[in-house]
mmCIF file of C-alpha atoms in Angstrom:
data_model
loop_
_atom_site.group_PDB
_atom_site.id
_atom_site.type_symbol
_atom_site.label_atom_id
_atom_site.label_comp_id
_atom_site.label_asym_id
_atom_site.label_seq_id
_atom_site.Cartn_x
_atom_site.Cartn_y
_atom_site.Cartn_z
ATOM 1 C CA UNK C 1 -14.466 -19.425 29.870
ATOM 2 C CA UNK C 2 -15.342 -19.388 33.683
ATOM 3 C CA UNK C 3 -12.772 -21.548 35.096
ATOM 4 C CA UNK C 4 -10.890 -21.950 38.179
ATOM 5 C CA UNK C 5 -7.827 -20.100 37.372
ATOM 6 C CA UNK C 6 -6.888 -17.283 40.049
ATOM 7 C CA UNK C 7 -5.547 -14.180 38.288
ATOM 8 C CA UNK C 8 -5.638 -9.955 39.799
ATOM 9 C CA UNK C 9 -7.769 -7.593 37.743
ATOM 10 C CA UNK C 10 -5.192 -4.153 37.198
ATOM 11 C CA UNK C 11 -7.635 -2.077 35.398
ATOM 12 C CA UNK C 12 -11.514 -2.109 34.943
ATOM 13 C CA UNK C 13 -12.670 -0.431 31.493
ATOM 14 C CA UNK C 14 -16.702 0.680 32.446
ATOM 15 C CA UNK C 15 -18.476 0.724 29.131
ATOM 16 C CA UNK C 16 -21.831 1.253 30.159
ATOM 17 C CA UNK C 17 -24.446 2.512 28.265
ATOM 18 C CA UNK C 18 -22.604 2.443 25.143
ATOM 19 C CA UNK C 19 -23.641 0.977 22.157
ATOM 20 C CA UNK C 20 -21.743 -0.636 19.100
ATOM 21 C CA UNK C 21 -18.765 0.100 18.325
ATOM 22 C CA UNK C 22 -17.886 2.145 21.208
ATOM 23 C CA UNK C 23 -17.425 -0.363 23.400
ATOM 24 C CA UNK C 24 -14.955 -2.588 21.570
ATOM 25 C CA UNK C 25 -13.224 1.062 20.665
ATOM 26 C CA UNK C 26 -12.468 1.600 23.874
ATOM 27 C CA UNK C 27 -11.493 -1.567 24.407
ATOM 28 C CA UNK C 28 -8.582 -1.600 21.923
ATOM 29 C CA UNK C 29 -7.370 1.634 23.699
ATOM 30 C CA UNK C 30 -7.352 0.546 26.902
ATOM 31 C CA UNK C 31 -5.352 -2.950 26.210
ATOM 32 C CA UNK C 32 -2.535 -0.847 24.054
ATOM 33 C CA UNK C 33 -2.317 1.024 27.569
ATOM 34 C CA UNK C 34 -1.864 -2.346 29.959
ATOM 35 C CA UNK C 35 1.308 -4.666 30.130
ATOM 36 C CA UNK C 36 1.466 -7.698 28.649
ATOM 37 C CA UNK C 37 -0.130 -10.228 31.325
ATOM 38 C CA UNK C 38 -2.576 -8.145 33.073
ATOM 39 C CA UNK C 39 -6.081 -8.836 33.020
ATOM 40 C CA UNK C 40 -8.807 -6.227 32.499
ATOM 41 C CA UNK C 41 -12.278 -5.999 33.305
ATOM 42 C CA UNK C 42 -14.802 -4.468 31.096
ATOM 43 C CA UNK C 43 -17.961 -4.661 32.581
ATOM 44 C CA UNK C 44 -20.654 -3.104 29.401
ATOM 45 C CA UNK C 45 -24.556 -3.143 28.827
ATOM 46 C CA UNK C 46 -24.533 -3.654 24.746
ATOM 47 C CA UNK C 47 -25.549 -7.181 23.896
ATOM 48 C CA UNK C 48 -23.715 -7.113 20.777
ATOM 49 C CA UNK C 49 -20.406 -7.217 22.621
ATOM 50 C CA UNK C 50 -21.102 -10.961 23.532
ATOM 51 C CA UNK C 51 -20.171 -11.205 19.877
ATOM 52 C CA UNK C 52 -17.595 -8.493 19.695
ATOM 53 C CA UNK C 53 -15.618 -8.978 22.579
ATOM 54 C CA UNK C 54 -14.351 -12.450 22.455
ATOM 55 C CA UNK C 55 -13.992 -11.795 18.358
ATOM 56 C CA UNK C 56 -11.484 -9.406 19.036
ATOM 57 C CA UNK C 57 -9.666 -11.340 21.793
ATOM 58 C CA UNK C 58 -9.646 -13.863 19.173
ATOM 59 C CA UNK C 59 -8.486 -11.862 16.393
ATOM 60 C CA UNK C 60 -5.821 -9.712 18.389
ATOM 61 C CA UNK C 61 -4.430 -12.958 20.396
ATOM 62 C CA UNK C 62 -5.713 -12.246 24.153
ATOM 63 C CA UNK C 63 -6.833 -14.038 26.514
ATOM 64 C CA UNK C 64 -10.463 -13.820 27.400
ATOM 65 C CA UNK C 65 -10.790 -15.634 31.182
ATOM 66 C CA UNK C 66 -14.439 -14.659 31.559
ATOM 67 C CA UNK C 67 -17.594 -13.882 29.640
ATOM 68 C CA UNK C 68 -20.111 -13.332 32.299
ATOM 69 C CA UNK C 69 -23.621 -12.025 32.074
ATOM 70 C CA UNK C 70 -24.997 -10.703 35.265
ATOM 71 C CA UNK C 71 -28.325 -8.623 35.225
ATOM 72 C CA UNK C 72 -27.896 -6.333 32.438
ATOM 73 C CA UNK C 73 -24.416 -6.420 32.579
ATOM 74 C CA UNK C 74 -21.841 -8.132 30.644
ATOM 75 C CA UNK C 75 -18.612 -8.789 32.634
ATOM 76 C CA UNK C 76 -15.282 -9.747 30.579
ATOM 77 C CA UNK C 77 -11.802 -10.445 32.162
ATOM 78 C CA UNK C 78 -9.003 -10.100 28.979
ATOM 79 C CA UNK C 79 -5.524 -10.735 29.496
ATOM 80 C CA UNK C 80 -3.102 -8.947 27.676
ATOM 81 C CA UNK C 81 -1.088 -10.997 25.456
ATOM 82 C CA UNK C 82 1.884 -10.120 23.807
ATOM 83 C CA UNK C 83 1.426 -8.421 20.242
#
């Protein structure tokens, strides 16, 4: 998922010290706010969303473009795909 490919993060979704299922709620109403091609960050401290994140860019059709642990944070870039 960490490739080469140059893209602009529009929006940054901070998820923080929140635990299961907050993080992936927020998630879902942050992408029906973005346009279809921008990327968003979500930068969270639950471990569970190394499982829940990319399962709902899977499920949902986006584009994950990073899945990034740094520390005791989890970094994610999602594009928005169209649906």
């Amino acid at each position: 998922m960490n490739n080469a490919q140059e893209y602009t993060i529009e929006e940054t979704l901070d998820a923080e010290g929140l635990l299961c299922p907050e993080p992936v709620m927020m998630l879902h109403n942050k992408i029906r706010d973005i346009s279809e091609g921008q990327v968003l960050e979500v930068i969270a401290t639950d471990p569970s969303t190394q499982r829940d994140i990319p399962k709902f860019c899977e499920f949902l059709g986006h584009e994950l473009l990073l899945s990034e642990e740094r520390g005791n944070y989890y970094h994610y870039h999602i594009r928005k795909c169209e649906g």
